[in-house]
Amino acid sequence: MFLGYNYADVPVGRRYTHCFRRADAEVAEQVTTTVVAVTQQFGHAWDHIPHGWKTLAVLRFEPGIPAMVRDLPHSGLWFDHRASVYIADAQTWEAHAAGGSA
């Protein structure tokens, strides 16, 4: 998956628990999402997603890929797309749902 600018360094193996659409951030789907692999520099494997970088990553969704992720558009270009999905841990989602920012 193409990942837009990242908020912090995120190590391979990091797990998240919620997915929600940028366009409809009121509802989250609970799904375990694990960062499996990361690259950006000509296919060299990285051990983390660097803060502030756009990257390509392999994400594992358990028990399966949510429809909101499957429905994302395919692109051959390196740019942010209006249709996007956020992944968050439970604490971040709870703060967002309570009126904070995600």
Coordinates of N, CA, C and O in Angstrom, one line a residue:
M1 N 0.8 -1.2 0.0 CA 0.0 0.0 0.0 C 0.9 1.2 0.0 O 2.0 1.2 0.6
F2 N 0.4 2.3 -0.6 CA 1.0 3.6 -0.6 C 0.6 4.3 0.7 O -0.6 4.3 1.0
L3 N 1.6 4.7 1.5 CA 1.2 5.4 2.8 C 1.7 6.9 2.6 O 2.8 7.1 2.2
G4 N 0.8 7.8 2.9 CA 1.1 9.2 2.9 C 2.1 9.6 4.0 O 2.7 8.7 4.7
Y5 N 2.3 10.9 4.2 CA 3.2 11.4 5.2 C 2.9 10.8 6.6 O 1.8 10.9 7.1
N6 N 3.9 10.2 7.2 CA 3.7 9.5 8.4 C 3.9 10.4 9.6 O 4.8 11.3 9.6
Y7 N 3.1 10.2 10.7 CA 3.1 11.1 11.8 C 4.3 10.9 12.8 O 4.7 11.7 13.6
A8 N 5.0 9.7 12.7 CA 6.1 9.4 13.6 C 6.8 8.2 13.0 O 6.3 7.5 12.1
D9 N 8.0 7.9 13.5 CA 8.6 6.6 13.1 C 7.8 5.4 13.6 O 7.3 5.4 14.8
V10 N 7.5 4.5 12.7 CA 6.7 3.3 13.1 C 7.5 2.1 12.7 O 7.8 1.9 11.5
P11 N 7.8 1.3 13.7 CA 8.6 0.1 13.4 C 7.8 -1.0 12.7 O 6.6 -1.1 12.9
V12 N 8.5 -1.8 11.9 CA 7.9 -3.0 11.3 C 7.4 -3.9 12.5 O 8.1 -4.0 13.5
G13 N 6.3 -4.4 12.4 CA 5.7 -5.2 13.5 C 4.7 -4.5 14.3 O 3.9 -5.1 15.1
R14 N 4.6 -3.1 14.1 CA 3.6 -2.3 14.9 C 2.2 -2.7 14.5 O 1.9 -3.0 13.4
R15 N 1.4 -2.8 15.5 CA 0.0 -3.2 15.3 C -1.0 -2.1 15.6 O -0.8 -1.4 16.6
Y16 N -2.0 -2.0 14.8 CA -3.1 -1.1 15.1 C -4.4 -1.8 15.2 O -4.5 -3.0 14.7
T17 N -5.5 -1.2 15.7 CA -6.7 -1.9 15.9 C -7.9 -1.4 15.2 O -9.0 -2.0 15.3
H18 N -7.8 -0.2 14.6 CA -9.0 0.4 14.0 C -8.7 1.0 12.6 O -7.6 1.5 12.4
C19 N -9.6 0.9 11.7 CA -9.5 1.6 10.4 C -10.7 2.5 10.2 O -11.8 2.1 10.6
F20 N -10.5 3.6 9.6 CA -11.7 4.5 9.3 C -11.3 5.4 8.1 O -10.2 5.6 7.8
R21 N -12.4 5.7 7.4 CA -12.2 6.5 6.1 C -12.0 8.0 6.5 O -12.6 8.5 7.4
R22 N -11.1 8.6 5.7 CA -10.9 10.0 5.9 C -12.2 10.8 5.6 O -12.6 11.7 6.3
A23 N -13.0 10.3 4.6 CA -14.2 11.0 4.2 C -15.4 10.8 5.2 O -16.3 11.5 5.2
D24 N -15.3 9.7 6.0 CA -16.3 9.3 6.9 C -15.7 8.9 8.2 O -15.7 7.7 8.6
A25 N -15.1 9.8 8.9 CA -14.3 9.5 10.1 C -15.2 9.3 11.4 O -14.7 9.2 12.5
E26 N -16.5 9.1 11.2 CA -17.4 8.9 12.4 C -17.4 7.4 12.8 O -17.8 7.1 13.9
V27 N -17.1 6.5 11.8 CA -17.3 5.1 12.1 C -16.0 4.4 11.8 O -15.3 4.6 10.8
A28 N -15.5 3.6 12.8 CA -14.3 2.8 12.6 C -14.7 1.3 12.6 O -15.6 0.9 13.2
E29 N -13.8 0.6 11.8 CA -13.9 -0.9 11.8 C -12.8 -1.4 12.7 O -11.6 -1.0 12.5
Q30 N -13.1 -2.3 13.6 CA -12.0 -2.9 14.4 C -11.4 -4.1 13.6 O -12.1 -5.0 13.2
V31 N -10.1 -4.0 13.3 CA -9.4 -5.0 12.6 C -7.9 -4.8 13.0 O -7.4 -3.7 13.1
T32 N -7.3 -5.9 13.2 CA -5.8 -5.8 13.6 C -5.0 -5.6 12.3 O -5.2 -6.4 11.3
T33 N -4.3 -4.5 12.3 CA -3.5 -4.2 11.1 C -2.0 -4.2 11.6 O -1.6 -3.5 12.5
T34 N -1.2 -5.0 10.9 CA 0.2 -5.1 11.3 C 1.1 -4.6 10.1 O 0.9 -5.0 9.0
V35 N 2.1 -3.8 10.5 CA 3.1 -3.3 9.5 C 4.1 -4.5 9.3 O 4.8 -4.9 10.2
V36 N 4.1 -5.1 8.1 CA 4.9 -6.2 7.8 C 6.2 -5.9 7.1 O 7.2 -6.5 7.5
A37 N 6.2 -5.0 6.2 CA 7.4 -4.6 5.5 C 7.3 -3.2 5.0 O 6.2 -2.7 4.7
V38 N 8.4 -2.5 4.8 CA 8.4 -1.1 4.4 C 9.6 -0.9 3.4 O 10.7 -1.4 3.6
T39 N 9.4 0.0 2.4 CA 10.4 0.4 1.5 C 10.1 1.8 0.9 O 9.0 2.2 1.0
Q40 N 11.1 2.4 0.4 CA 10.9 3.7 -0.3 C 12.1 3.9 -1.3 O 11.9 4.4 -2.3
Q41 N 13.2 3.5 -0.8 CA 14.4 3.8 -1.6 C 14.8 2.6 -2.5 O 15.6 1.8 -2.1
F42 N 14.2 2.6 -3.7 CA 14.6 1.6 -4.7 C 14.4 0.2 -4.2 O 15.2 -0.7 -4.6
G43 N 13.4 -0.1 -3.4 CA 13.1 -1.4 -3.0 C 13.9 -2.0 -1.9 O 13.8 -3.2 -1.6
H44 N 14.7 -1.2 -1.3 CA 15.5 -1.7 -0.1 C 14.6 -1.8 1.1 O 13.9 -0.8 1.4
A45 N 14.7 -2.9 1.8 CA 13.8 -3.1 3.0 C 14.3 -2.2 4.1 O 15.5 -2.0 4.3
W46 N 13.3 -1.6 4.8 CA 13.6 -0.7 5.9 C 13.0 -1.4 7.2 O 12.1 -2.2 7.1
D47 N 13.5 -1.0 8.3 CA 13.0 -1.6 9.6 C 11.9 -0.8 10.2 O 11.4 -1.1 11.3
H48 N 11.6 0.4 9.6 CA 10.5 1.2 10.1 C 10.0 2.2 9.0 O 10.6 2.3 8.0
I49 N 8.8 2.8 9.3 CA 8.3 3.8 8.4 C 8.8 5.1 9.0 O 8.5 5.4 10.2
P50 N 9.6 5.9 8.3 CA 10.2 7.1 8.9 C 9.2 8.3 9.0 O 8.3 8.4 8.1
H51 N 9.3 9.0 10.1 CA 8.5 10.2 10.3 C 8.5 11.1 9.1 O 9.6 11.4 8.6
G52 N 7.4 11.5 8.6 CA 7.3 12.5 7.5 C 7.6 12.0 6.1 O 7.6 12.8 5.2
W53 N 7.7 10.7 5.9 CA 8.0 10.2 4.6 C 6.8 9.5 4.0 O 6.0 8.9 4.7
K54 N 6.7 9.5 2.7 CA 5.8 8.7 2.0 C 6.5 7.4 1.8 O 7.7 7.4 1.5
T55 N 5.8 6.3 1.9 CA 6.4 5.0 1.8 C 5.5 4.0 1.1 O 4.3 4.2 1.0
L56 N 6.0 2.9 0.8 CA 5.3 1.7 0.3 C 5.4 0.7 1.4 O 6.5 0.5 2.0
A57 N 4.3 0.1 1.8 CA 4.3 -0.9 2.9 C 3.4 -2.1 2.6 O 2.4 -2.0 1.9
V58 N 3.8 -3.2 3.2 CA 2.9 -4.4 3.2 C 2.2 -4.3 4.6 O 2.9 -4.3 5.6
L59 N 0.9 -4.3 4.6 CA 0.1 -4.3 5.8 C -0.7 -5.6 5.8 O -1.2 -6.1 4.8
R60 N -0.7 -6.3 7.0 CA -1.6 -7.5 7.2 C -2.8 -7.1 8.0 O -2.7 -6.5 9.0
F61 N -4.0 -7.4 7.4 CA -5.2 -7.2 8.1 C -5.8 -8.5 8.6 O -6.0 -9.4 7.8
E62 N -6.2 -8.5 9.9 CA -6.7 -9.8 10.4 C -8.0 -9.4 11.2 O -8.0 -8.5 11.9
P63 N -9.1 -10.1 10.9 CA -9.1 -11.4 10.2 C -9.2 -11.4 8.7 O -9.1 -12.4 8.1
G64 N -9.3 -10.2 8.1 CA -9.3 -10.1 6.7 C -9.2 -8.6 6.3 O -9.3 -7.7 7.2
I65 N -9.1 -8.3 5.0 CA -9.0 -6.9 4.5 C -10.4 -6.3 4.6 O -11.3 -6.8 3.9
P66 N -10.5 -5.2 5.3 CA -11.8 -4.5 5.4 C -12.2 -4.0 4.0 O -11.4 -3.6 3.2
A67 N -13.5 -3.9 3.7 CA -14.0 -3.4 2.5 C -13.5 -2.0 2.2 O -13.2 -1.7 1.1
M68 N -13.4 -1.2 3.2 CA -13.0 0.2 3.0 C -11.5 0.3 2.5 O -11.2 1.2 1.8
V69 N -10.7 -0.8 2.8 CA -9.4 -0.8 2.2 C -9.4 -1.4 0.8 O -8.8 -0.9 -0.1
R70 N -10.2 -2.5 0.7 CA -10.3 -3.1 -0.7 C -10.8 -2.2 -1.7 O -10.4 -2.2 -2.9
D71 N -11.7 -1.2 -1.3 CA -12.3 -0.3 -2.2 C -11.4 0.9 -2.6 O -11.8 1.7 -3.4
L72 N -10.2 1.0 -2.0 CA -9.4 2.2 -2.3 C -8.9 2.1 -3.8 O -8.7 1.0 -4.3
P73 N -8.8 3.2 -4.4 CA -8.4 3.2 -5.8 C -7.0 2.7 -6.0 O -6.1 2.9 -5.1
H74 N -6.7 2.1 -7.1 CA -5.4 1.7 -7.5 C -4.7 2.8 -8.2 O -5.3 3.6 -9.0
S75 N -3.4 3.0 -8.0 CA -2.7 4.1 -8.7 C -1.3 3.7 -9.0 O -0.7 3.0 -8.3
G76 N -0.8 4.2 -10.1 CA 0.6 4.0 -10.5 C 1.4 5.2 -10.2 O 2.6 5.3 -10.7
L77 N 0.9 6.2 -9.6 CA 1.6 7.5 -9.3 C 1.8 7.7 -7.9 O 1.2 7.2 -7.0
W78 N 2.8 8.5 -7.6 CA 3.3 8.8 -6.2 C 2.7 10.1 -5.7 O 3.3 11.1 -5.8
F79 N 1.4 10.0 -5.3 CA 0.8 11.2 -4.8 C -0.3 10.8 -3.8 O -0.8 9.6 -3.7
D80 N -0.7 11.7 -3.0 CA -1.9 11.5 -2.0 C -3.1 11.5 -2.8 O -3.3 12.2 -3.8
H81 N -4.1 10.6 -2.4 CA -5.3 10.5 -3.1 C -6.4 11.0 -2.1 O -6.3 10.7 -0.9
R82 N -7.5 11.6 -2.6 CA -8.6 12.0 -1.7 C -9.2 10.8 -1.0 O -9.6 11.0 0.1
A83 N -9.3 9.7 -1.6 CA -9.9 8.5 -1.0 C -8.8 7.9 -0.2 O -7.8 7.4 -0.7
S84 N -8.9 7.8 1.1 CA -7.9 7.2 1.9 C -8.5 6.7 3.2 O -9.6 7.0 3.6
V85 N -7.8 5.8 3.8 CA -8.2 5.1 5.1 C -7.1 5.4 6.1 O -5.9 5.3 5.8
Y86 N -7.5 5.7 7.3 CA -6.5 5.9 8.4 C -6.5 4.6 9.2 O -7.6 3.9 9.4
I87 N -5.4 4.2 9.8 CA -5.3 3.2 10.8 C -4.9 3.8 12.1 O -4.1 4.7 12.1
A88 N -5.4 3.3 13.2 CA -5.1 3.9 14.5 C -5.2 2.8 15.6 O -5.8 1.7 15.4
D89 N -4.5 3.1 16.7 CA -4.7 2.2 17.8 C -5.9 2.6 18.6 O -6.5 3.6 18.3
A90 N -6.3 1.8 19.5 CA -7.6 2.0 20.3 C -7.5 3.4 21.0 O -8.5 4.1 21.0
Q91 N -6.4 3.7 21.6 CA -6.3 5.0 22.3 C -6.5 6.2 21.4 O -7.2 7.1 21.7
T92 N -5.9 6.1 20.2 CA -6.0 7.2 19.2 C -7.4 7.3 18.7 O -8.0 8.4 18.6
W93 N -8.0 6.2 18.4 CA -9.4 6.2 17.9 C -10.3 6.8 19.0 O -11.2 7.6 18.7
E94 N -10.2 6.4 20.3 CA -11.0 6.9 21.3 C -10.9 8.4 21.5 O -11.9 9.1 21.7
A95 N -9.7 8.9 21.4 CA -9.5 10.3 21.4 C -10.1 11.0 20.2 O -10.8 12.1 20.4
H96 N -10.0 10.4 19.1 CA -10.7 11.0 17.9 C -12.2 11.0 18.0 O -12.8 12.0 17.8
A97 N -12.7 9.9 18.5 CA -14.2 9.8 18.6 C -14.7 10.7 19.7 O -15.9 11.2 19.6
A98 N -13.9 11.1 20.7 CA -14.3 12.0 21.7 C -14.2 13.4 21.3 O -14.5 14.3 22.1
G99 N -13.7 13.7 20.1 CA -13.6 15.0 19.6 C -12.2 15.5 19.4 O -12.0 16.7 19.0
G100 N -11.2 14.7 19.7 CA -9.8 15.1 19.4 C -9.5 14.9 18.0 O -10.4 14.6 17.1
S101 N -8.3 15.0 17.6 CA -7.9 14.8 16.2 C -7.2 13.5 16.1 O -6.5 13.1 17.0
A102 N -7.3 12.9 14.9 CA -6.6 11.6 14.7 C -5.3 11.8 13.9 O -5.1 12.8 13.2

